[in-house]
Structure formats: C-alpha cells, structure tokens
Amino acid sequence: MRDAVLHFLLLSLWGGAAALGALAVSALLRRVHTPSRMLCWLWLAVGLRFALPWGIPLTLPRPRNEQLAQAADTVQALTEGPAPTPAPVIQVPAAAAASAAPWYTQLTVWHLLAAVWAVGVLVLAVRAVAGYARLRHAVALACKTGDGCYSGDCVPAPFTLGIFRPRIYLPAALTGAARQAVVLHERTHLRRHDPQIKPLFYAVVCLHWFNPLAWLAFRQLEREMESACDEAAVRDCDAAARNAYCESILQYALQGRMAPGSLAFGQGSVKTRIVHLLHYRKLGAGALVVCAAAVGLSVTACMMQPQVEEATPETAETTQSEPAPQSTATPENAVTFSANTAGLPNLDDPENSPRFLCPVDYTYISRYMDNSHRGDDLAADKGAPVYAVQDGVVTYADFHYSYGYCVILDHGTGPDGNQWSTLYAHMDDYTVANGQVVKAGELIGHAGSTGNATGNHLHFEVFLNGGVTQPRYLTAYREEDTQPLTTEMAQELLAQAAENQSTSEDPLPLKSQTLAETRASLQDQLDQLKDRRDELQVSMDTLLAGTTDQEKELAENYRQQIDLFDQEIQLLENQIQVIQQQLEEEQAKADAQSAQAQIQQQIDAVQSSGSAGTDPALDAGEEAARQQLDAAAEQLDSYISGSANQNG
C-alpha cells in the first residue's frame, strides 16, 4: 500500500509540474493571439500527464553527489513502481493460509490516506452525477425544434448536455441572429467532441482532487474550449454582429454552477471571453505554423518522464561509500570468518548493549516466546525479504519437517564471552548455503508459511550459549514491541538459556523425521485447522444473523478466512494422502524383502542338510523354493524400478 500511495502522489506531482509549465506557455501564446483550439491541445496534454503513469523517457545525468544520487534513485523507483523481485536460489511455493490476527490490526497510515482519497473521489463522483441528473430533470419538458435543438421556458441559458447523445438546449426567448451565433457555438462543441472530453478530464481531476493544480488545469481547459467556440462563432462576423454576440454572453452569464459534464454558453470568465473576442483577429499561415510548433513542443514537454541514467563503474565509485555485501561466500572462506563482536549483545553492560537488527519488515508480532513456543512469530507478507540480524556463518540451510525452510546463523562469541546464534524458520525459500559467510542486513530468504505454519510469517529464535532465550530483549523491533534490557533481565536471560540448554538433548530440533512421524504431525496440524475453521464458522453464522453493517462486514471477513482455511486443509489432506501411498509402498517393499529372505533361508537349509541330489522329494522342494525366490526377486525388482520411474 505504501508503494501505491507514493507512486500515485508522484504521478500527481508530475502532473502539477506540467500544469505550471503549461500555464506559463499559455500566457505567452495568448499574447501573440494563438488560436484557443491549439491551447486546448496543450491542456489536454496536461490531463494525460495526470492520468498516465508513463510518458516519453527523458534521461537525466546522474548526480555526482552521493545524497543527490540516492534521492534520484528513490524518485525513479517511485516513478517506475515496485521492481520485480529477483529469483532467489530456491523457489518453493507455499500454501495459501489465513492470517491469525484481525484485519484492523494490519492497518497503517498508508491505508488511512488511501481511504481518505477514496472518500474524496466518491463524494465528487456522487456530486457530479447528482448535478447531471438534476439538470436533466429540469429541462425534461423542453421541446425539439426544427434545427435539432431543444427549447423551452424551462431552459435558463444555452448549454449542451449529454455524453453519448449530447443535446443543445436553448431558451425560448433566444431568437434571430443571436440564436444563430449561439447554435454555431454549441455545434462547434459537438464537432470537436467537447461533451466527451470534458467529463473525462473531470474524472481525472476527481482522482487528483487534493491537488489544486489539477483543478487549475480543468478550469483552463474549460476556458479554452469556450474561447475556441467563440472564435468559430464570430470568425466571419462583422463588428456589429460580434458586439451582439458579446451581449448574448453577458445576457446568459451563469450565476450558479452547472453540472461538470455540461457545456454552458455562459460558462467561463465573462470579462476574459469578451475582451478576447473584441481583440480577436485571424493569424496568417506563417504565424499559425509558429504557434502550432510552440504548442507541439509544449505538449511534448508535458509528456516527458524524467529518468536518471544508470550508474556506471565511474559513478558507482562516487555514490557508494562501501562495497555491497557479497553473497557468494564458500565454505573455504568460512574458515576465516571473524564475527563483528561490536554488534553483538553485551550482557555485561545491558543498558548500553547493541541489539540484533530486525530480521523482517513485519506487520505485527503474532506470538512471543513462552514455555511452549521457542521464539517470536513476526507476521509478514509472503515473499517479504528476511535479513541476517548480524554478521555470521550459515550452519544450517535446509528444509525441516516442522520448521519448513530454515536457516541458522552462528554469530560467534561476543565481548561478554557469550556465544550467539539465530534461527529463521517457516520461510518461503532461502538464498544462502551451508558454510556461507553473511553480513548484517544481507538477504537470506523470504517470509512464508512452510512447515507447520498456518499463516505467512517469520519464526525467529535467538540462542545464547546453545539455549533459546527471549528475542524481544535483544532485537531492534519497533519501539512498541521492544522490551528494555536491564541487569536483572540479562541475568534472567542467561538463566533461561542455561535451563533450555540443559533440559533439551538437541537445542536445534532439526533431526530428520520418518514418514509415519510426518504423517502424524500433518494429521495433528490438520485437526487443529479444522477446529479453528469450525470455530470461525460458528462465529460467522452468529454474525450473519445480525442486522448492522459492521456485523455483516466482519462476517464477510470470517468467510474469507474460512475459504483460506479450506484451501490449507485441502493441501494438507493431499500431502497426507501422498505420504500414505509412500508408506504402503514401503510396506510392500518390506514384505517382498521378507519373503525373499525366508525362501533363501529354506534353500540354504536344504543345501546344508547334504541330501540334495539323493532325495527326489527334497530336490523338488528346493526347485520350488528357487522358483518362489525368483518370483519374489522379480517382484522386488519390479517395485524398485517402478519407484525409480515415479521419482524420476
């Protein structure tokens, strides 16, 4: 949401800049009597700049100053929108899952700004539609005349109304030469498709209602439209007819406001229109060409999209204060790894102790470490980058049946003599390898919901001397989620870590799991999901019986969560079914091997008795046993080859 809001604000900023430029150019062109129809194109280009997120690329030289270069990169990133996420080393899709927290806990100031913007757009849209309907109702009794216009006492002033089938409405008292001039004015609007262009421009302005320059551009376009039609109406008139036309403008000057989609004869600044008509004169062909060229250049300038040139090796040296972290470390250079002890927590001086970096840009912390939970769960969007909290070496990067895609970093020994490690679990993927050296803030994976997880998040654990301890006292979470580290708490953390280390045979529970254990774990997770889904179903049914909008909205939110739970349940059931098939295949393989071993024992027993070749009955039994052994071997080979084909 943040990127969308900033991108839209930047779009409005570029549109405002184009409006200011067009205002200056328009003032200059008016001094040389440029036809208003040309100036209409200039303001239409401004409207397109407000509406379109792209334009004509204009490459600007990259600033040599570091701060300016960073600012230019930021502006260009906002202009181009969010960049696509580069493909990580490992890409494994995670199951769709529901968030455990209520929707309102995930709201941010960006959501609030978007809501205010949407309310403003809605108010203006309703106001425009209501004004259009009110005006349409007011002239419903107007009758069609011989020249195709609609006239009646209900029409207060000449105007054109409608988008797809626009109509010209004239007062019944308007007759003679004045009527002919007004009809020519309104038909010029129709010929130039002004009834369609003006509502579209107004819709764009409604999207940028907070920008006064957007309203300025709309008023200027409205003014140039009226002036262009005035010029067409008096082009072939003498001075007397031109004066009569100006009197008509004065007579029907609108005191109230018309609907935004209408084109009224009396709209615009009356004084400006009359002065313009009194001084209007035709331009020669040469002057028209010059004015057209000036307008064309101005339109092109309005559509420019500034971009900063890509950094070259020369500019990179001036814009980077230090080289980017390397992510291609190998086990060989891991031997020379030296921890950044200055960045590790120091329990000997807790008040001044550094903190680990926050590993992910989370929305909220759904669960803290407790007696039944080994770490903190940081709720985050799927694919959110996960970073190393401190310099370290990767000691584990693999998939675990419970932790999903998991990474463990060894950060070495701190200045207080304590050894530190961190664990990152339930990720959607990881981008590091065992033995790789990473720097603080380097990408190691992306948040997800793999393993035993029902929602997208990062499970984060901190190990102190091999035992888990409370991350919230040692990590730079948000201020409201961070707990102060005191001397007393430092002693408690040491005691807690020692207790966890002594009571657990394996502080990092990352042992392999049999298929039967995996099936049991998935079945337990499936039962929990079904229970939570049933609880939500009961709550939703209760809310559906309510009458308030808030209850209905909450019920709809529950319904969406239930749908996500159903998807997760279906995925778990499919996984359990696959594991069950693997268990049955393993059992069949074990039975075939057992039968083969028993038959081989029978053959060995007959051969060891020394009666082979002397007793026909024993020879026949041996032959039958060999046939059974061959059949069992063929069955076993068939199973093994079939399993290999499936795996391949």
XYZ file of C-alpha atoms in Angstrom:
648
model
C 0.000 0.000 0.000
C 2.850 2.378 0.785
C 4.366 1.985 -2.686
C 0.984 2.512 -4.372
C 0.259 5.714 -2.417
C 3.724 7.176 -3.020
C 3.604 6.257 -6.686
C 0.239 7.999 -7.099
C 1.453 11.097 -5.236
C 4.472 11.276 -7.519
C 2.176 10.967 -10.547
C 0.150 13.910 -9.226
C 3.381 15.847 -8.655
C 4.486 15.391 -12.273
C 1.014 16.429 -13.438
C 1.182 19.568 -11.302
C 4.582 20.442 -12.743
C 3.168 20.040 -16.250
C 0.225 22.304 -15.321
C 2.545 25.071 -14.111
C 4.609 24.838 -17.273
C 1.502 24.875 -19.452
C 0.171 27.922 -17.590
C 3.329 29.895 -18.372
C 3.385 28.796 -22.018
C -0.331 29.539 -22.406
C 0.137 33.089 -21.119
C 2.914 33.713 -23.649
C 0.980 32.213 -26.560
C -2.116 34.249 -25.750
C -0.095 37.440 -26.083
C 0.557 36.572 -29.736
C -3.135 35.722 -30.334
C -2.673 31.950 -30.627
C -5.992 30.264 -31.519
C -7.691 28.771 -28.477
C -8.216 25.433 -30.212
C -4.415 24.992 -30.144
C -4.264 25.863 -26.464
C -6.895 23.172 -25.831
C -4.364 20.583 -27.017
C -1.852 21.951 -24.545
C -4.212 21.468 -21.595
C -5.310 18.063 -22.846
C -1.650 17.017 -22.661
C -1.613 18.155 -19.030
C -4.662 15.978 -18.370
C -2.918 12.989 -19.928
C 0.105 13.643 -17.700
C -2.169 13.449 -14.665
C -3.822 10.268 -15.954
C -0.972 8.182 -17.372
C 1.771 6.703 -15.155
C 4.237 6.712 -18.038
C 5.495 9.221 -20.581
C 8.263 9.998 -23.052
C 11.579 8.920 -21.432
C 13.931 11.802 -20.633
C 17.310 10.616 -19.365
C 18.975 12.993 -16.933
C 22.668 12.827 -15.962
C 23.266 11.027 -12.694
C 24.212 13.402 -9.829
C 27.806 13.137 -8.672
C 26.894 13.906 -5.082
C 26.078 10.823 -3.009
C 22.988 12.255 -1.302
C 21.600 13.611 -4.582
C 22.222 10.284 -6.305
C 20.352 8.404 -3.596
C 17.459 10.873 -3.819
C 17.355 10.453 -7.607
C 17.256 6.670 -7.244
C 14.362 6.981 -4.803
C 12.357 9.235 -7.128
C 12.976 6.959 -10.100
C 11.976 3.875 -8.108
C 8.704 5.517 -7.131
C 8.091 6.618 -10.728
C 8.638 3.138 -12.139
C 6.707 1.421 -9.351
C 7.837 -1.609 -7.340
C 10.606 -3.525 -9.088
C 10.079 -7.263 -9.695
C 11.607 -9.459 -7.030
C 14.710 -11.233 -8.364
C 14.519 -15.015 -8.451
C 16.100 -16.495 -5.318
C 18.351 -19.504 -5.235
C 15.458 -21.744 -4.194
C 11.850 -21.134 -5.172
C 9.233 -23.284 -3.473
C 5.585 -22.188 -3.463
C 3.981 -22.035 -0.048
C 0.408 -22.998 0.752
C -2.172 -20.262 0.953
C -3.026 -19.538 4.562
C -5.039 -17.150 6.651
C -3.646 -14.565 8.989
C -4.390 -15.169 12.624
C -4.867 -11.501 13.541
C -7.960 -9.342 12.949
C -7.893 -7.248 9.788
C -7.921 -3.924 11.622
C -4.597 -4.670 13.344
C -2.869 -4.603 9.952
C -4.000 -1.075 9.038
C -1.298 1.586 8.579
C -1.214 5.310 7.884
C -0.987 4.448 4.181
C -4.314 2.623 4.378
C -5.780 5.701 6.094
C -4.513 8.014 3.341
C -5.919 5.706 0.683
C -9.279 5.651 2.462
C -9.413 9.468 2.664
C -8.556 9.680 -1.036
C -11.280 7.161 -1.934
C -13.876 9.070 0.100
C -12.963 12.303 -1.693
C -13.284 10.649 -5.106
C -16.628 9.134 -4.145
C -18.027 12.456 -2.886
C -17.061 14.278 -6.084
C -18.431 11.493 -8.271
C -21.769 11.467 -6.431
C -21.931 15.263 -6.603
C -21.306 15.253 -10.360
C -23.885 12.537 -11.070
C -26.471 14.269 -8.875
C -25.897 17.614 -10.622
C -26.220 15.985 -14.031
C -29.441 14.226 -13.057
C -30.871 17.402 -11.528
C -30.178 19.429 -14.681
C -31.554 16.677 -16.900
C -34.751 16.625 -14.874
C -35.069 20.433 -15.004
C -35.121 20.509 -18.835
C -37.189 17.381 -19.331
C -40.103 19.431 -20.743
C -38.027 21.149 -23.445
C -39.341 20.514 -26.979
C -37.334 19.716 -30.085
C -37.195 22.496 -32.692
C -36.715 22.418 -36.423
C -32.943 22.929 -36.247
C -32.484 19.881 -33.983
C -32.130 21.845 -30.745
C -34.352 21.663 -27.664
C -36.065 24.813 -26.467
C -38.497 25.826 -23.743
C -39.191 28.162 -20.855
C -37.560 25.631 -18.519
C -34.141 26.249 -20.124
C -32.402 29.109 -18.249
C -29.450 29.535 -20.618
C -27.928 27.911 -23.717
C -25.943 24.749 -22.987
C -25.096 21.291 -24.308
C -25.924 18.292 -22.123
C -25.145 14.618 -22.585
C -22.179 12.399 -23.320
C -23.189 9.680 -25.784
C -26.123 11.608 -27.298
C -25.498 15.265 -26.462
C -28.319 17.755 -26.990
C -28.302 21.523 -27.422
C -30.754 23.321 -25.121
C -31.797 26.935 -25.856
C -34.080 29.380 -24.011
C -37.388 30.024 -25.748
C -36.665 33.771 -25.793
C -33.473 33.349 -27.812
C -34.196 34.224 -31.470
C -32.753 35.840 -34.570
C -29.058 36.396 -35.214
C -28.166 35.831 -31.579
C -29.740 32.372 -31.749
C -27.787 31.509 -34.893
C -24.494 32.539 -33.271
C -25.236 30.574 -30.101
C -26.229 27.476 -32.096
C -22.971 27.748 -34.050
C -21.095 27.983 -30.747
C -22.744 24.870 -29.314
C -22.408 22.864 -32.532
C -18.722 23.647 -32.535
C -18.593 21.907 -29.149
C -20.259 18.862 -30.689
C -17.977 18.811 -33.710
C -14.880 18.884 -31.518
C -16.229 16.172 -29.148
C -16.093 18.504 -26.161
C -19.099 16.775 -24.465
C -16.980 13.616 -24.247
C -13.605 15.199 -23.495
C -14.719 17.450 -20.648
C -16.291 14.686 -18.452
C -13.210 12.500 -18.954
C -10.945 15.356 -17.889
C -13.192 15.966 -14.887
C -12.914 12.276 -13.913
C -9.114 12.580 -13.940
C -9.336 15.709 -11.793
C -11.547 13.835 -9.318
C -8.746 11.290 -8.887
C -6.389 14.173 -8.060
C -8.929 16.174 -6.033
C -6.298 17.017 -3.414
C -4.079 18.765 -5.992
C -5.155 22.383 -6.702
C -3.108 22.383 -9.907
C -5.373 19.665 -11.308
C -8.398 21.926 -10.780
C -6.460 24.800 -12.344
C -5.828 22.698 -15.451
C -9.531 21.780 -15.659
C -10.621 25.438 -15.435
C -8.079 26.444 -18.070
C -9.292 23.720 -20.443
C -12.881 24.821 -19.837
C -11.915 28.414 -20.620
C -10.053 27.500 -23.820
C -12.952 25.318 -25.002
C -15.377 28.223 -24.684
C -12.951 30.662 -26.296
C -12.330 28.285 -29.210
C -16.069 28.021 -29.871
C -16.414 31.802 -29.542
C -13.732 32.238 -32.179
C -15.534 29.849 -34.521
C -18.849 31.660 -33.978
C -17.538 35.165 -34.802
C -14.887 34.243 -37.359
C -16.919 35.569 -40.322
C -18.896 38.233 -38.417
C -18.586 41.977 -38.759
C -18.101 44.311 -35.792
C -21.853 44.760 -35.190
C -22.522 41.004 -35.131
C -19.537 40.479 -32.854
C -20.891 43.077 -30.415
C -24.306 41.369 -30.458
C -22.640 38.052 -29.695
C -20.828 39.601 -26.740
C -24.144 40.963 -25.466
C -25.539 37.401 -25.594
C -22.649 36.232 -23.423
C -23.454 38.966 -20.917
C -27.156 38.133 -21.002
C -26.689 34.428 -20.311
C -23.708 34.607 -17.985
C -24.324 31.886 -15.407
C -24.558 32.950 -11.803
C -24.889 29.394 -10.476
C -22.936 26.213 -11.126
C -23.713 23.758 -13.911
C -23.110 20.022 -13.907
C -19.453 19.175 -14.654
C -20.473 17.236 -17.766
C -22.397 20.123 -19.351
C -21.151 22.835 -21.695
C -22.954 26.108 -20.981
C -22.798 29.109 -23.260
C -22.350 31.440 -20.276
C -19.591 29.439 -18.582
C -16.110 30.801 -18.047
C -14.906 34.266 -17.212
C -17.289 36.640 -18.998
C -14.815 39.514 -18.938
C -11.998 37.375 -20.333
C -14.157 35.975 -23.123
C -15.470 39.382 -24.199
C -12.038 41.022 -24.149
C -10.660 38.103 -26.132
C -13.416 38.419 -28.764
C -13.030 42.177 -29.096
C -9.293 41.777 -29.773
C -9.560 38.555 -31.756
C -8.063 38.557 -35.229
C -7.092 35.846 -37.662
C -3.456 34.864 -37.891
C -1.553 34.379 -41.096
C -0.305 30.996 -42.243
C 3.229 31.665 -41.026
C 2.086 32.726 -37.570
C -0.140 29.650 -37.325
C 2.797 27.385 -38.131
C 4.934 29.030 -35.452
C 2.142 28.768 -32.864
C 1.481 25.143 -33.785
C 5.180 24.335 -33.391
C 5.277 26.055 -29.991
C 2.207 24.145 -28.817
C 3.657 20.878 -30.132
C 6.900 21.392 -28.236
C 4.965 22.279 -25.092
C 2.804 19.155 -25.400
C 5.941 17.043 -25.788
C 7.468 18.667 -22.708
C 4.323 17.916 -20.705
C 4.593 14.227 -21.580
C 8.258 13.899 -20.606
C 9.124 11.242 -17.993
C 12.430 12.152 -16.263
C 14.745 9.207 -15.582
C 18.180 9.061 -14.022
C 20.885 7.397 -16.080
C 22.125 4.030 -14.886
C 25.157 4.042 -12.642
C 28.425 3.246 -14.433
C 31.586 1.928 -12.817
C 32.813 5.520 -12.623
C 29.688 6.901 -10.984
C 29.369 3.889 -8.741
C 32.652 4.808 -7.106
C 31.255 8.184 -6.106
C 27.808 7.023 -4.994
C 28.790 4.013 -2.881
C 30.612 4.549 0.350
C 31.425 0.850 0.701
C 31.120 -2.271 -1.494
C 27.880 -4.239 -1.463
C 27.837 -7.359 0.708
C 28.997 -10.471 -1.088
C 26.529 -13.365 -1.152
C 28.737 -15.910 -2.891
C 30.802 -16.999 0.093
C 32.100 -20.568 0.116
C 32.958 -22.999 2.903
C 36.624 -22.194 2.307
C 36.342 -18.549 3.312
C 34.010 -19.501 6.143
C 37.090 -20.727 7.982
C 38.394 -17.160 8.147
C 35.106 -15.757 9.413
C 35.504 -13.254 12.215
C 32.335 -12.125 13.968
C 31.570 -8.439 14.373
C 31.673 -8.614 18.143
C 30.927 -4.900 18.445
C 27.438 -5.538 17.075
C 26.581 -8.474 19.345
C 24.617 -8.033 22.578
C 26.743 -7.399 25.663
C 25.086 -8.774 28.802
C 27.901 -7.373 30.955
C 26.703 -3.860 30.042
C 22.980 -4.358 29.299
C 21.980 -0.672 29.390
C 24.393 0.118 26.524
C 24.145 -3.241 24.788
C 23.716 -3.283 20.992
C 20.713 -5.124 19.588
C 20.317 -7.522 16.700
C 18.808 -5.968 13.574
C 15.130 -6.648 12.943
C 15.124 -9.619 10.523
C 11.981 -8.692 8.537
C 9.623 -5.770 7.891
C 6.734 -7.231 9.873
C 3.151 -6.026 10.290
C 2.770 -7.216 13.874
C 4.161 -9.842 16.270
C 1.535 -12.559 16.466
C 3.236 -14.543 19.250
C 6.159 -14.091 21.597
C 8.389 -16.761 23.072
C 6.874 -18.644 26.018
C 7.138 -22.032 27.697
C 5.510 -23.786 24.724
C 6.947 -21.590 21.981
C 10.669 -21.333 21.277
C 10.751 -17.893 19.589
C 8.834 -14.899 18.233
C 6.472 -15.045 15.233
C 6.734 -11.912 13.069
C 3.689 -11.720 10.783
C 4.728 -10.512 7.317
C 3.568 -10.679 3.719
C 4.546 -13.719 1.711
C 7.838 -13.016 -0.028
C 8.909 -10.270 2.394
C 12.751 -10.182 2.485
C 14.412 -11.798 5.510
C 17.803 -10.409 6.527
C 20.675 -11.569 8.708
C 20.482 -9.797 12.072
C 24.276 -9.735 12.450
C 27.445 -10.951 10.753
C 27.665 -14.717 10.836
C 28.246 -18.010 9.074
C 25.472 -20.319 7.867
C 25.498 -23.563 9.858
C 22.150 -24.885 8.584
C 20.164 -24.168 5.398
C 17.650 -26.869 4.543
C 14.020 -27.947 4.733
C 12.772 -29.261 8.068
C 9.505 -31.141 8.516
C 8.304 -28.733 11.227
C 10.308 -25.530 10.667
C 9.897 -25.588 6.878
C 12.662 -23.756 5.009
C 15.048 -22.842 7.786
C 18.403 -21.072 8.195
C 20.664 -20.978 11.273
C 23.481 -18.441 11.646
C 26.409 -18.696 14.054
C 27.459 -15.176 15.103
C 30.440 -16.214 17.193
C 31.372 -15.073 20.704
C 30.550 -11.578 21.903
C 32.648 -9.238 24.050
C 30.968 -10.640 27.163
C 32.159 -14.176 26.347
C 28.696 -15.448 25.371
C 28.110 -17.370 22.151
C 25.206 -16.256 19.920
C 23.199 -17.950 17.165
C 19.894 -17.121 15.445
C 17.298 -19.248 13.671
C 14.908 -18.194 10.867
C 12.066 -20.619 10.100
C 8.875 -21.137 8.040
C 10.403 -19.168 5.157
C 9.129 -19.455 1.593
C 12.715 -20.076 0.444
C 16.317 -19.380 1.423
C 19.107 -17.758 -0.613
C 22.220 -18.923 1.259
C 24.186 -22.170 1.552
C 25.837 -24.078 4.369
C 29.201 -22.574 5.281
C 28.464 -19.242 3.616
C 29.544 -16.039 5.348
C 26.873 -13.332 5.530
C 26.919 -9.716 6.640
C 24.426 -7.940 8.858
C 21.436 -6.915 6.738
C 22.197 -9.365 3.926
C 19.276 -11.204 2.317
C 18.988 -14.824 3.450
C 15.420 -15.721 2.387
C 11.786 -14.655 2.153
C 8.925 -14.958 4.621
C 6.350 -17.681 4.008
C 4.367 -20.443 5.694
C 6.276 -23.673 5.048
C 6.410 -26.452 7.611
C 3.926 -26.456 10.480
C 2.611 -22.938 9.887
C -0.876 -21.634 9.125
C -0.007 -18.070 8.107
C 2.751 -16.130 6.375
C 5.332 -15.055 8.941
C 8.928 -15.459 10.101
C 9.643 -17.582 13.173
C 12.723 -16.057 14.832
C 14.788 -17.651 17.616
C 17.862 -16.407 19.483
C 20.328 -18.867 21.052
C 22.523 -17.814 23.950
C 25.288 -20.337 24.681
C 23.239 -23.003 22.899
C 19.919 -22.355 24.671
C 16.944 -20.376 23.387
C 16.139 -17.075 25.071
C 13.822 -14.066 24.638
C 14.444 -12.232 21.294
C 12.397 -9.148 22.246
C 15.056 -8.020 24.772
C 17.877 -8.439 22.247
C 16.400 -7.390 18.866
C 15.620 -3.950 17.432
C 11.896 -4.462 16.939
C 9.584 -1.476 16.722
C 9.545 0.665 19.832
C 6.165 -0.631 20.995
C 7.344 -4.260 20.619
C 10.777 -3.868 22.248
C 11.480 -4.571 25.922
C 14.304 -2.787 27.816
C 17.347 -4.863 28.698
C 18.279 -4.345 32.348
C 20.889 -6.006 34.520
C 18.226 -8.149 36.176
C 16.795 -9.193 32.807
C 20.280 -10.041 31.497
C 20.710 -12.478 34.389
C 17.273 -13.970 33.693
C 18.147 -14.458 30.023
C 21.371 -16.261 30.955
C 19.499 -18.496 33.394
C 16.739 -19.178 30.872
C 19.238 -20.110 28.158
C 21.139 -22.398 30.530
C 17.904 -24.112 31.570
C 16.796 -24.637 27.985
C 20.199 -25.986 27.080
C 20.236 -28.474 29.948
C 16.665 -29.722 29.510
C 16.910 -30.305 25.770
C 19.024 -33.001 24.189
C 19.010 -31.036 20.940
C 18.641 -27.223 21.270
C 18.169 -27.057 17.486
C 15.454 -29.661 16.846
C 16.334 -30.283 13.233
C 16.527 -34.075 13.104
C 15.091 -35.977 10.194
C 11.602 -37.430 10.618
C 10.179 -40.736 9.433
C 7.207 -40.833 7.085
C 4.993 -42.115 9.877
C 6.019 -39.237 12.137
C 5.479 -36.754 9.318
C 2.004 -38.146 8.676
C 1.156 -37.928 12.368
C 2.429 -34.340 12.549
C 0.440 -33.307 9.472
C -2.655 -35.054 10.793
C -2.372 -33.167 14.076
C -1.987 -29.897 12.181
C -4.995 -30.823 10.015
C -7.146 -31.466 13.083
C -6.170 -28.090 14.555
C -7.037 -26.300 11.317
C -10.421 -27.986 11.159
C -11.161 -26.984 14.750
C -10.254 -23.344 14.034
C -12.315 -23.376 10.860
C -15.323 -24.748 12.746
C -14.948 -22.022 15.387
C -14.891 -19.357 12.676
C -17.926 -20.948 11.028
C -19.904 -20.687 14.266
C -18.849 -17.054 14.719
C -19.755 -16.238 11.114
C -23.209 -17.833 11.439
C -23.834 -15.760 14.568
C -22.766 -12.532 12.844
C -24.887 -13.261 9.765
C -27.935 -13.215 12.000
C -27.107 -9.614 12.964
C -28.505 -6.518 11.324
C -25.684 -3.948 11.470
C -23.242 -3.290 8.642
C -20.316 -3.874 10.977
C -21.563 -7.384 11.768
C -22.029 -8.180 8.094
C -18.578 -6.849 7.245
C -16.989 -8.927 9.993
C -18.940 -11.976 8.817
C -17.573 -11.475 5.299
C -14.059 -11.262 6.732
C -14.631 -14.549 8.565
C -15.920 -16.134 5.365
C -12.712 -15.209 3.546
C -10.635 -16.681 6.362
C -12.715 -19.870 6.236
C -12.048 -20.155 2.493
C -8.316 -19.860 3.128
C -8.515 -22.483 5.873
C -10.323 -24.801 3.438
C -7.508 -24.367 0.921
C -4.895 -25.169 3.557
C -6.911 -28.173 4.738
C -7.142 -29.490 1.177
C -3.382 -29.143 0.737
C -2.691 -30.969 3.997
C -5.085 -33.766 3.054
C -3.286 -34.151 -0.272
C 0.083 -34.300 1.500
C -1.207 -36.914 3.935
C -2.564 -38.980 1.038
C 0.803 -38.886 -0.746
C 2.636 -39.905 2.435
C 0.131 -42.736 2.982
C 0.870 -44.057 -0.505
C 4.596 -43.903 0.219
C 4.064 -45.812 3.469
C 2.079 -48.512 1.653
C 4.800 -48.818 -0.982
C 7.461 -49.110 1.713
C 5.404 -51.791 3.464
C 5.027 -53.731 0.202
C 8.767 -53.471 -0.357
C 9.473 -54.705 3.174
C 7.073 -57.666 2.703
C 8.777 -58.643 -0.571
C 12.217 -58.471 1.043
C 10.995 -60.559 3.993
C 9.527 -63.227 1.692
C 12.745 -63.332 -0.308
C 14.783 -63.766 2.870
C 12.554 -66.620 4.118
C 12.778 -68.500 0.817
C 16.542 -68.037 0.732
C 16.713 -69.492 4.250
C 14.750 -72.563 3.065
C 17.151 -73.100 0.166
C 20.163 -72.692 2.431
C 18.649 -75.199 4.889
C 18.132 -77.812 2.152
C 21.641 -77.339 0.778
C 23.236 -77.534 4.219
C 21.438 -80.830 5.008
C 23.588 -82.624 2.428
C 20.608 -84.509 0.969
C 20.405 -82.550 -2.221
C 20.611 -84.835 -5.274
C 19.781 -88.024 -3.299
C 16.192 -87.426 -2.267
C 13.837 -86.536 -5.149
C 11.356 -85.001 -2.728
C 13.979 -82.665 -1.331
C 15.201 -81.804 -4.823
C 11.650 -80.935 -5.845
C 11.233 -78.781 -2.722
C 14.483 -76.979 -3.476
C 13.386 -76.311 -7.047
C 10.031 -74.985 -5.850
C 11.789 -72.775 -3.326
C 14.089 -71.413 -6.036
C 11.099 -70.612 -8.217
C 9.480 -68.767 -5.320
C 12.757 -66.942 -4.698
C 12.968 -65.885 -8.354
C 9.346 -64.703 -8.261
C 9.983 -62.693 -5.096
C 13.135 -61.202 -6.612
C 11.225 -60.219 -9.758
C 8.508 -58.658 -7.599
C 11.098 -56.712 -5.617
C 12.930 -55.575 -8.767
C 9.626 -54.525 -10.311
C 8.774 -52.475 -7.235
C 12.208 -50.837 -7.114
C 12.175 -49.987 -10.832
C 8.612 -48.660 -10.553
C 9.553 -46.440 -7.619
C 12.591 -45.174 -9.514
C 10.432 -44.266 -12.512
C 7.995 -42.381 -10.273
C 10.800 -40.494 -8.578
C 12.431 -39.717 -11.894
